[in-house]
Amino acid sequence: MAAAKGWTNARSAAGRHNPWLIVGIISMATFMEVLDTSIANVSLDHIAGGLAASQDEAAWVLTSYLVSNAIIIPISGWLSDVIGRKRYYMISVALFTLSSLMCGLSPNLGTLIFARILQGIGGGGLAPSEQSILADTFPPEQRGKAFAAYGVVVVCGPILGPTLGGWITDNISWHWIFLINVPVGILSLALVQAFLQEPKALQDERKALLKKGLNVDYIGFVLVALGLGCLDITLDRGERDDWFGSGFITTTAIVSAVSLVLLVVWELNRKDPIVNLRLLGNRNFGITTLFMFAAGMVIFGTTQLIPQFAQQVLGYTATNAGLALTTGGIATLLMMPLTGVLSGRVDTRLLLVPALALQAAAFFVMTGWNSSIAYGDISTARLISAAGLPFVFIPINAAAYVGLKPDQTNQASALLNVARNLGGSICISLAQAGLIERGQVNQSYIVEGLSPLNPNYNQGLDQLGQTIGNVSSSGNENLGALYQQVQTQASTLAYIDVFHVLMIFVLLIIPLALFLRQGKAGAGAHGG
């Protein structure tokens, strides 16, 4: 297939090698990173127990990673420009691998949290560098296929994470959820060194940048660190610490809000910003960034909520709850190749609109769940969502670079990843808050009818007594069983309420797809 007019391979990372080899090589490190964003969640109880820490203290294992990851992602584009893309990518892989080893060998919680901070810094540089490499290595008409192959690990990693993490924790040890990264990281470094090239065009740009004097945007970096770091702490710790009832959460929320406002003002008025927010002024890129935010909400939100529902309401084990997502992973794998082919030939909007409609349909199916649903009901809903995810993720990545200059790919990739991660963090945080709030409201409605003056109440207690073998309608066993049912029903209704909100959100953003640039996803590539 001939390359699009105006496109050259001067920025390609493949050199004399086959570009598809590069896709496979960089996907290895990606799989490690996206897997680690979810694999530790199901092992938190075991980590707390193994390190003699409380649940609240162990939660910092998750928070520390998210915070350092959130800080480094937006500046990863600038770091690639300054350090050199290949060199920065290898530093990120090496740091992620070394810190994974530290995590697995950590003798106490403090060491583990420190190692997770380093792991987040290393992991934050991977995806933006990789997506920039793909955008520069493949011509526009092939970019959809490249992102489809790469997207398999990005989409399937969070799906497989809970399952793999649960199995390793249940059958081996929580230490190995980190140690498995080490051999993969070493192999990735060897292959990157051998096959990935630093194009002369990028080397020349870096030399020109350094020659005119490197003016580091220290204020921008501090504002990014405070804004996104405190935002992630607020979102991740807010529910545990009673939100604004906690002075700590109130402080982090205020610092985040002030820092982000100042960041926007500062970066838009700076000649060489560390985060190029002006890219969001490009209509096409701005809309695709919003869709990436939504994709993050759907991918990470459902990956968290579905296993959680299976465990809390249906009583599944961690391993079985993770397996409930497996059907969706298979559907995603099957749809990826088709998405790659179509995204190079079909108008982006014709792929995005039906794909988003599928996400809304999946949430609609979830609103019909109850506390007695079967495993197949969970798999069906996840199958509908997962089948549409490639048609959201791939066209967004392929279309995002349309109209951008070649030297903007690093910064654009960084912003896209910020949007995806923020979408996931915000969705998970708001969903957890919604589950608690709606659970309390639903429980209050249910207990209004539970009165000894209500004949149905006494009849229900008698039936429960017969079920559990207790003949006394006033027995504590009966009341305990009834209260457990009330909690289960209230929790189920709370999940349904959250699924309703997510469905409405997806439906509301669908019309924005109509404002994307006309033409095929990948046509009109960024040009100079």
Coordinates of C-alpha atoms in Angstrom, one line a residue:
M1 CA 0.0 0.0 0.0
A2 CA 1.4 3.3 -1.0
A3 CA 2.0 5.9 1.7
A4 CA -0.2 8.9 1.9
K5 CA 0.9 12.0 0.1
G6 CA 3.4 14.1 2.1
W7 CA 4.3 11.2 4.4
T8 CA 7.9 9.9 4.6
N9 CA 9.6 7.4 6.8
A10 CA 12.2 9.9 8.0
R11 CA 10.8 9.6 11.5
S12 CA 10.3 5.8 11.5
A13 CA 11.8 3.8 14.4
A14 CA 12.0 0.7 12.2
G15 CA 15.1 1.6 10.2
R16 CA 15.9 -1.3 7.9
H17 CA 13.6 -3.7 9.9
N18 CA 10.0 -4.6 9.2
P19 CA 7.8 -2.0 11.0
W20 CA 5.5 -4.8 12.3
L21 CA 8.5 -6.2 14.3
I22 CA 8.6 -2.9 16.2
V23 CA 4.9 -3.3 17.1
G24 CA 5.6 -6.6 18.7
I25 CA 8.7 -5.4 20.6
I26 CA 7.1 -2.3 22.1
S27 CA 3.9 -4.2 23.0
M28 CA 5.9 -6.3 25.5
A29 CA 6.6 -3.4 27.9
T30 CA 3.1 -2.1 27.3
F31 CA 1.6 -5.3 28.5
M32 CA 3.7 -5.2 31.7
E33 CA 2.6 -1.7 32.5
V34 CA -1.1 -1.9 31.8
L35 CA -1.3 -5.3 33.6
D36 CA 0.3 -3.7 36.6
T37 CA -2.4 -1.0 36.8
S38 CA -5.0 -3.6 37.7
I39 CA -3.1 -6.8 38.8
A40 CA -2.4 -5.5 42.4
N41 CA -6.0 -4.6 43.1
V42 CA -7.1 -8.2 43.8
S43 CA -4.0 -8.9 45.9
L44 CA -4.3 -6.0 48.3
D45 CA -5.6 -8.1 51.2
H46 CA -2.7 -10.6 50.9
I47 CA -0.2 -7.8 50.6
A48 CA -1.6 -6.2 53.8
G49 CA -1.5 -9.5 55.6
G50 CA 2.0 -10.4 54.4
L51 CA 3.5 -7.0 55.5
A52 CA 1.6 -6.7 58.7
A53 CA -0.2 -3.6 57.5
S54 CA -3.8 -2.4 57.7
Q55 CA -6.0 -2.2 54.7
D56 CA -5.9 1.5 54.7
E57 CA -2.1 1.5 54.8
A58 CA -1.8 -1.1 52.1
A59 CA -4.0 1.0 49.8
W60 CA -1.1 3.4 49.4
V61 CA 0.5 0.6 47.3
L62 CA -2.2 1.5 44.7
T63 CA -2.2 5.2 45.3
S64 CA 1.5 5.7 45.1
Y65 CA 1.7 4.1 41.7
L66 CA -1.2 6.1 40.3
V67 CA 0.2 9.4 41.6
S68 CA 3.7 9.0 40.2
N69 CA 2.3 7.7 37.0
A70 CA -0.1 10.6 36.6
I71 CA 2.8 13.1 37.2
I72 CA 5.2 11.6 34.6
I73 CA 2.8 11.0 31.8
P74 CA 2.0 14.6 30.8
I75 CA 5.7 15.5 30.7
S76 CA 6.8 12.3 29.0
G77 CA 6.5 14.0 25.5
W78 CA 8.9 16.7 26.6
L79 CA 11.3 14.2 28.1
S80 CA 11.4 12.2 24.9
D81 CA 12.3 15.4 23.0
V82 CA 15.1 16.3 25.4
I83 CA 16.6 12.9 26.2
G84 CA 15.9 11.2 22.9
R85 CA 12.9 8.9 22.3
K86 CA 14.7 5.6 22.2
R87 CA 17.0 6.5 25.1
Y88 CA 14.0 7.7 27.2
Y89 CA 12.0 4.6 26.3
M90 CA 14.8 2.3 27.4
I91 CA 15.3 4.3 30.7
S92 CA 11.5 3.8 31.4
V93 CA 11.6 0.1 30.7
A94 CA 14.7 -0.4 32.8
L95 CA 13.3 1.6 35.7
F96 CA 10.0 -0.3 35.5
T97 CA 11.8 -3.6 35.5
L98 CA 14.2 -2.8 38.4
S99 CA 11.4 -1.3 40.5
S100 CA 9.3 -4.4 39.8
L101 CA 12.1 -6.5 41.3
M102 CA 12.2 -4.2 44.3
C103 CA 8.5 -4.6 44.8
G104 CA 8.7 -8.3 44.7
L105 CA 11.5 -8.4 47.2
S106 CA 10.2 -5.7 49.5
P107 CA 10.5 -6.6 53.2
N108 CA 8.1 -4.0 54.5
L109 CA 5.3 -1.6 53.4
G110 CA 7.5 1.5 53.2
T111 CA 10.0 -0.2 50.8
L112 CA 7.1 -1.5 48.7
I113 CA 5.5 2.0 48.4
F114 CA 8.8 3.6 47.4
A115 CA 9.3 0.9 44.8
R116 CA 5.8 1.5 43.5
I117 CA 6.5 5.2 43.1
L118 CA 9.6 4.3 41.0
Q119 CA 7.5 1.8 39.1
G120 CA 4.9 4.5 38.3
I121 CA 7.6 6.8 37.0
G122 CA 9.0 4.1 34.7
G123 CA 5.6 3.0 33.6
G124 CA 4.4 6.5 32.8
G125 CA 7.0 6.9 30.0
L126 CA 6.1 3.8 28.2
A127 CA 2.7 4.2 26.5
P128 CA 3.3 7.9 25.2
S129 CA 6.6 6.9 23.7
E130 CA 5.2 3.8 22.1
Q131 CA 2.2 5.6 20.6
S132 CA 4.5 8.3 19.2
I133 CA 6.7 5.6 17.7
L134 CA 3.7 4.0 16.0
A135 CA 2.4 7.3 14.7
D136 CA 5.8 8.1 13.1
T137 CA 6.7 4.6 11.9
F138 CA 3.5 3.8 9.9
P139 CA 1.9 5.8 7.1
P140 CA -1.7 7.1 7.8
E141 CA -3.5 4.4 5.9
Q142 CA -1.7 1.6 7.9
R143 CA -1.8 3.4 11.2
G144 CA -5.1 1.8 12.2
K145 CA -3.8 -1.7 11.7
A146 CA -0.7 -0.8 13.8
F147 CA -2.7 0.6 16.6
A148 CA -5.0 -2.4 16.5
A149 CA -2.1 -4.8 17.0
Y150 CA -0.8 -2.5 19.8
G151 CA -4.3 -2.1 21.2
V152 CA -4.7 -5.7 22.0
V153 CA -2.4 -5.4 25.0
V154 CA -3.7 -2.0 26.0
V155 CA -7.3 -3.2 26.1
C156 CA -6.7 -6.8 27.2
G157 CA -4.1 -6.0 29.9
P158 CA -6.7 -4.5 32.4
I159 CA -9.1 -7.3 31.6
L160 CA -6.5 -10.1 32.3
G161 CA -5.0 -8.3 35.3
P162 CA -7.6 -9.2 37.9
T163 CA -7.7 -12.8 36.7
L164 CA -4.0 -13.3 36.6
G165 CA -3.4 -11.4 39.8
G166 CA -6.1 -13.4 41.6
W167 CA -4.6 -16.8 40.4
I168 CA -1.0 -15.9 41.3
T169 CA -2.0 -14.6 44.7
D170 CA -4.3 -17.6 45.4
N171 CA -1.8 -20.3 44.2
I172 CA 1.7 -18.8 44.6
S173 CA 2.4 -15.6 46.4
W174 CA 1.6 -11.9 45.9
H175 CA 5.4 -11.2 45.4
W176 CA 5.2 -12.9 42.0
I177 CA 2.6 -10.4 40.6
F178 CA 5.7 -8.0 40.5
L179 CA 8.5 -10.5 39.9
I180 CA 6.9 -11.8 36.6
N181 CA 7.8 -8.4 35.1
V182 CA 11.5 -8.9 35.5
P183 CA 12.2 -11.4 32.7
V184 CA 9.8 -9.7 30.4
G185 CA 11.5 -6.3 31.0
I186 CA 15.0 -7.7 30.4
L187 CA 13.9 -9.3 27.1
S188 CA 12.2 -6.1 26.1
L189 CA 15.4 -4.0 26.7
A190 CA 17.5 -6.4 24.7
L191 CA 15.1 -6.3 21.7
V192 CA 14.7 -2.6 21.8
Q193 CA 18.4 -2.1 21.8
A194 CA 18.8 -4.4 18.9
F195 CA 15.9 -3.4 16.6
L196 CA 14.5 0.0 17.6
Q197 CA 16.2 2.9 15.8
E198 CA 16.5 6.6 16.7
P199 CA 15.7 8.3 13.4
K200 CA 18.1 10.9 12.2
A201 CA 15.2 13.5 12.0
L202 CA 14.6 13.1 15.7
Q203 CA 18.3 13.3 16.5
D204 CA 18.6 16.5 14.5
E205 CA 15.5 18.0 16.3
R206 CA 17.0 17.1 19.6
K207 CA 20.4 18.7 18.7
A208 CA 18.6 21.8 17.5
L209 CA 16.6 22.0 20.8
L210 CA 19.7 21.6 22.9
K211 CA 21.8 24.0 20.8
K212 CA 19.5 26.9 21.3
G213 CA 19.7 26.3 25.1
L214 CA 17.5 24.1 27.2
N215 CA 15.1 26.3 29.1
V216 CA 13.5 23.9 31.6
D217 CA 9.9 24.8 32.5
Y218 CA 10.3 24.1 36.3
I219 CA 7.2 26.0 37.2
G220 CA 5.2 23.9 34.7
F221 CA 6.6 20.7 36.1
V222 CA 5.7 21.7 39.7
L223 CA 2.2 22.6 38.7
V224 CA 1.8 19.3 36.9
A225 CA 3.1 17.4 39.9
L226 CA 0.9 19.2 42.3
G227 CA -2.2 19.3 40.1
L228 CA -2.3 15.8 38.9
G229 CA -0.6 14.2 41.9
C230 CA -3.0 15.8 44.4
L231 CA -6.0 15.0 42.0
D232 CA -5.1 11.3 42.0
I233 CA -4.7 11.3 45.8
T234 CA -8.1 13.0 46.1
L235 CA -9.8 10.5 43.8
D236 CA -8.1 7.4 45.2
R237 CA -8.2 8.2 48.9
G238 CA -11.4 10.3 49.0
E239 CA -13.9 7.5 49.7
R240 CA -11.7 5.9 52.4
D241 CA -11.1 9.3 54.2
D242 CA -14.7 10.6 54.0
W243 CA -14.0 13.1 51.2
F244 CA -14.4 16.7 52.4
G245 CA -15.0 15.5 55.9
S246 CA -11.2 14.9 55.9
G247 CA -8.9 17.9 56.2
F248 CA -6.2 16.0 54.2
I249 CA -8.6 15.3 51.3
T250 CA -9.9 18.9 51.4
T251 CA -6.3 20.2 51.2
T252 CA -5.3 17.9 48.3
A253 CA -8.5 18.9 46.4
I254 CA -7.8 22.6 46.8
V255 CA -4.2 22.3 45.9
S256 CA -5.1 20.3 42.8
A257 CA -7.7 22.7 41.6
V258 CA -5.6 25.8 42.1
S259 CA -2.5 24.1 40.5
L260 CA -4.4 22.9 37.4
V261 CA -5.9 26.3 36.8
L262 CA -2.5 27.9 37.1
L263 CA -1.0 25.2 34.9
V264 CA -3.4 26.1 32.0
V265 CA -2.7 29.8 32.3
W266 CA 1.1 29.3 32.6
E267 CA 1.5 26.7 29.8
L268 CA -0.7 28.6 27.3
N269 CA 1.5 31.7 27.8
R270 CA 4.9 30.0 27.6
K271 CA 6.9 29.7 24.4
D272 CA 8.4 26.3 25.4
P273 CA 5.8 24.6 27.7
I274 CA 6.6 21.3 29.3
V275 CA 3.0 20.2 28.5
N276 CA 1.7 21.6 25.1
L277 CA -1.9 22.3 26.0
R278 CA -2.3 24.3 22.8
L279 CA -2.7 21.0 21.0
L280 CA -6.2 20.8 22.6
G281 CA -7.1 23.8 20.5
N282 CA -7.0 21.6 17.4
R283 CA -10.6 20.6 17.1
N284 CA -9.9 17.1 15.9
F285 CA -7.3 16.4 18.6
G286 CA -9.5 18.0 21.3
I287 CA -12.5 15.8 20.5
T288 CA -10.4 12.7 20.2
T289 CA -8.8 13.5 23.6
L290 CA -12.4 13.7 25.1
F291 CA -13.2 10.4 23.5
M292 CA -10.0 8.9 25.0
F293 CA -11.2 10.2 28.4
A294 CA -14.5 8.4 27.8
A295 CA -12.7 5.2 26.6
G296 CA -10.6 5.3 29.9
M297 CA -13.8 5.5 31.9
V298 CA -15.4 2.5 30.1
I299 CA -12.2 0.3 30.1
F300 CA -11.0 0.9 33.6
G301 CA -14.5 1.5 35.1
T302 CA -16.0 -1.7 33.9
T303 CA -12.9 -3.6 34.7
Q304 CA -13.2 -2.5 38.3
L305 CA -17.0 -2.6 38.6
I306 CA -17.9 -6.0 37.1
P307 CA -15.5 -8.1 39.2
Q308 CA -16.4 -6.0 42.2
F309 CA -20.1 -6.7 41.7
A310 CA -19.4 -10.4 41.2
Q311 CA -17.5 -10.5 44.5
Q312 CA -19.6 -8.3 46.7
V313 CA -23.1 -9.2 45.5
L314 CA -22.7 -12.7 44.0
G315 CA -20.0 -14.0 46.4
Y316 CA -17.4 -14.9 43.7
T317 CA -13.8 -15.5 44.6
A318 CA -11.2 -13.1 43.2
T319 CA -10.1 -15.6 40.5
N320 CA -13.7 -16.4 39.4
A321 CA -14.6 -12.7 39.4
G322 CA -11.6 -12.0 37.1
L323 CA -12.6 -14.9 34.8
A324 CA -16.0 -13.1 34.3
L325 CA -14.1 -10.7 32.1
T326 CA -12.4 -13.4 30.0
T327 CA -15.2 -13.7 27.4
G328 CA -14.8 -9.9 26.8
G329 CA -11.1 -10.4 26.3
I330 CA -11.7 -13.0 23.6
A331 CA -14.2 -10.7 21.8
T332 CA -11.7 -7.8 21.9
L333 CA -9.0 -10.0 20.4
L334 CA -11.4 -11.1 17.6
M335 CA -12.5 -7.6 16.8
M336 CA -9.0 -6.0 16.8
P337 CA -7.9 -7.2 13.3
L338 CA -11.3 -6.1 11.8
T339 CA -11.0 -2.7 13.4
G340 CA -7.5 -2.2 12.1
V341 CA -8.6 -2.9 8.5
L342 CA -11.7 -0.7 8.7
S343 CA -10.1 2.2 10.5
G344 CA -7.9 2.7 7.4
R345 CA -10.8 2.7 5.0
V346 CA -13.9 3.9 6.8
D347 CA -14.8 7.3 8.1
T348 CA -13.9 7.5 11.8
R349 CA -17.4 8.6 12.7
L350 CA -19.0 5.5 11.2
L351 CA -16.9 3.4 13.6
L352 CA -17.1 5.5 16.7
V353 CA -20.9 6.0 16.8
P354 CA -21.9 2.3 16.7
A355 CA -19.1 1.4 19.0
L356 CA -20.2 4.0 21.6
A357 CA -23.8 2.8 21.1
L358 CA -22.6 -0.7 22.0
Q359 CA -21.1 0.6 25.2
A360 CA -24.4 2.2 26.1
A361 CA -26.2 -1.0 25.3
A362 CA -23.9 -3.0 27.5
F363 CA -24.6 -0.6 30.4
F364 CA -28.3 -1.0 29.7
V365 CA -28.0 -4.7 30.0
M366 CA -26.2 -4.3 33.3
T367 CA -29.1 -2.2 34.6
G368 CA -31.1 -5.4 34.5
W369 CA -28.8 -7.3 36.8
N370 CA -30.0 -8.7 40.1
S371 CA -28.5 -10.7 43.0
S372 CA -29.5 -14.0 41.3
I373 CA -27.9 -13.6 37.9
A374 CA -25.8 -16.4 36.4
Y375 CA -22.2 -16.3 35.2
G376 CA -23.5 -16.1 31.6
D377 CA -25.4 -12.9 32.3
I378 CA -22.1 -11.2 33.4
S379 CA -20.2 -12.6 30.4
T380 CA -22.9 -11.5 28.0
A381 CA -22.8 -7.8 29.1
R382 CA -19.0 -7.8 29.1
L383 CA -19.0 -9.4 25.6
I384 CA -21.2 -6.6 24.2
S385 CA -18.9 -3.9 25.7
A386 CA -15.6 -5.6 24.8
A387 CA -16.7 -6.2 21.2
G388 CA -17.1 -2.5 20.7
L389 CA -14.0 -1.3 22.6
P390 CA -11.6 -1.8 19.7
F391 CA -13.9 0.4 17.5
V392 CA -13.5 3.1 20.1
F393 CA -9.8 2.8 21.0
I394 CA -8.3 2.2 17.5
P395 CA -10.1 5.0 15.5
I396 CA -9.4 7.5 18.3
N397 CA -5.7 6.8 18.2
A398 CA -5.6 6.7 14.4
A399 CA -7.5 10.0 14.0
A400 CA -5.8 11.9 16.9
Y401 CA -2.7 12.7 14.8
V402 CA -4.6 14.0 11.8
G403 CA -3.6 17.6 11.2
L404 CA -0.7 17.7 13.7
K405 CA 2.9 18.5 12.8
P406 CA 5.4 15.7 12.9
D407 CA 7.3 17.2 15.9
Q408 CA 4.0 17.2 17.9
T409 CA 3.5 13.5 18.1
N410 CA 5.4 13.0 21.4
Q411 CA 3.4 15.7 23.2
A412 CA 0.1 14.5 21.6
S413 CA 0.7 10.9 22.7
A414 CA 1.3 12.1 26.3
L415 CA -1.9 14.1 26.4
L416 CA -3.9 11.2 25.1
N417 CA -2.6 8.9 27.8
V418 CA -3.3 11.6 30.5
A419 CA -6.9 11.6 29.2
R420 CA -7.2 7.8 29.3
N421 CA -5.8 7.5 32.8
L422 CA -7.8 10.4 34.2
G423 CA -11.0 9.0 32.7
G424 CA -10.3 5.7 34.5
S425 CA -9.4 7.3 37.8
I426 CA -12.4 9.7 37.8
C427 CA -14.8 6.9 36.8
I428 CA -13.6 4.5 39.5
S429 CA -13.6 7.2 42.2
L430 CA -17.1 8.6 41.4
A431 CA -18.5 5.0 41.0
Q432 CA -17.2 4.0 44.4
A433 CA -18.7 7.1 46.0
G434 CA -22.0 6.5 44.1
L435 CA -22.1 2.9 45.3
I436 CA -21.8 3.9 48.9
E437 CA -24.2 6.8 48.7
R438 CA -26.9 5.0 46.6
G439 CA -26.5 1.9 48.8
Q440 CA -27.4 3.9 51.9
V441 CA -30.3 5.5 50.2
N442 CA -31.7 2.3 48.8
Q443 CA -31.3 0.5 52.1
S444 CA -33.3 3.3 53.9
Y445 CA -36.1 2.8 51.3
I446 CA -36.1 -0.9 51.8
V447 CA -36.1 -0.9 55.6
E448 CA -39.1 1.5 55.7
G449 CA -41.4 -1.5 55.0
L450 CA -39.7 -3.8 57.6
S451 CA -41.9 -3.4 60.6
P452 CA -43.6 -5.9 62.9
L453 CA -46.9 -4.2 62.0
N454 CA -46.4 -5.3 58.4
P455 CA -47.8 -8.8 57.9
N456 CA -45.4 -9.4 55.1
Y457 CA -42.5 -8.7 57.5
N458 CA -43.5 -11.5 59.9
Q459 CA -44.3 -13.8 57.0
G460 CA -40.9 -13.2 55.6
L461 CA -39.2 -13.9 58.9
D462 CA -41.1 -17.2 59.2
Q463 CA -40.0 -18.2 55.7
L464 CA -36.4 -17.3 56.5
G465 CA -36.6 -19.3 59.8
Q466 CA -37.8 -22.4 57.8
T467 CA -35.0 -21.9 55.3
I468 CA -32.2 -21.7 58.0
G469 CA -33.9 -24.2 60.3
N470 CA -34.9 -21.7 63.0
V471 CA -38.5 -22.0 64.1
S472 CA -38.7 -18.7 66.1
S473 CA -39.7 -15.7 64.0
S474 CA -38.0 -13.4 66.4
G475 CA -34.7 -15.3 66.4
N476 CA -31.5 -13.4 65.9
E477 CA -30.6 -15.8 63.0
N478 CA -33.7 -14.8 61.2
L479 CA -33.0 -11.0 61.7
G480 CA -29.4 -11.4 60.7
A481 CA -30.4 -13.3 57.5
L482 CA -33.0 -10.6 56.7
Y483 CA -30.5 -7.8 57.2
Q484 CA -28.0 -9.6 54.9
Q485 CA -30.7 -9.8 52.2
V486 CA -31.5 -6.1 52.7
Q487 CA -27.8 -5.2 52.3
T488 CA -27.5 -7.4 49.2
Q489 CA -30.5 -5.8 47.5
A490 CA -29.5 -2.3 48.4
S491 CA -26.0 -2.9 47.0
T492 CA -27.5 -4.4 43.8
L493 CA -29.7 -1.4 43.3
A494 CA -26.7 0.9 43.9
Y495 CA -24.7 -0.9 41.1
I496 CA -27.8 -0.5 38.8
D497 CA -27.9 3.2 39.6
V498 CA -24.2 3.6 38.7
F499 CA -24.7 1.7 35.4
H500 CA -27.6 4.0 34.6
V501 CA -25.3 7.1 35.0
L502 CA -22.6 5.6 32.9
M503 CA -25.0 4.7 30.1
I504 CA -26.4 8.2 30.1
F505 CA -22.8 9.7 29.9
V506 CA -21.9 7.5 26.9
L507 CA -25.1 8.5 25.1
L508 CA -24.5 12.2 25.7
I509 CA -21.0 12.1 24.1
I510 CA -22.0 10.2 21.0
P511 CA -23.1 13.3 19.1
L512 CA -19.5 14.8 19.5
A513 CA -18.3 12.2 17.0
L514 CA -20.1 14.1 14.3
F515 CA -17.6 17.0 14.8
L516 CA -14.5 14.9 14.0
R517 CA -12.7 15.8 10.8
Q518 CA -14.3 14.5 7.7
G519 CA -12.6 11.6 5.9
K520 CA -11.0 8.3 6.8
A521 CA -9.3 7.7 10.1
G522 CA -5.8 8.1 9.1
A523 CA -6.2 10.2 6.1
G524 CA -4.6 13.5 6.0
A525 CA -1.8 12.7 8.3
H526 CA 0.1 15.2 10.2
G527 CA 2.2 17.0 8.0
G528 CA 4.8 19.7 8.3

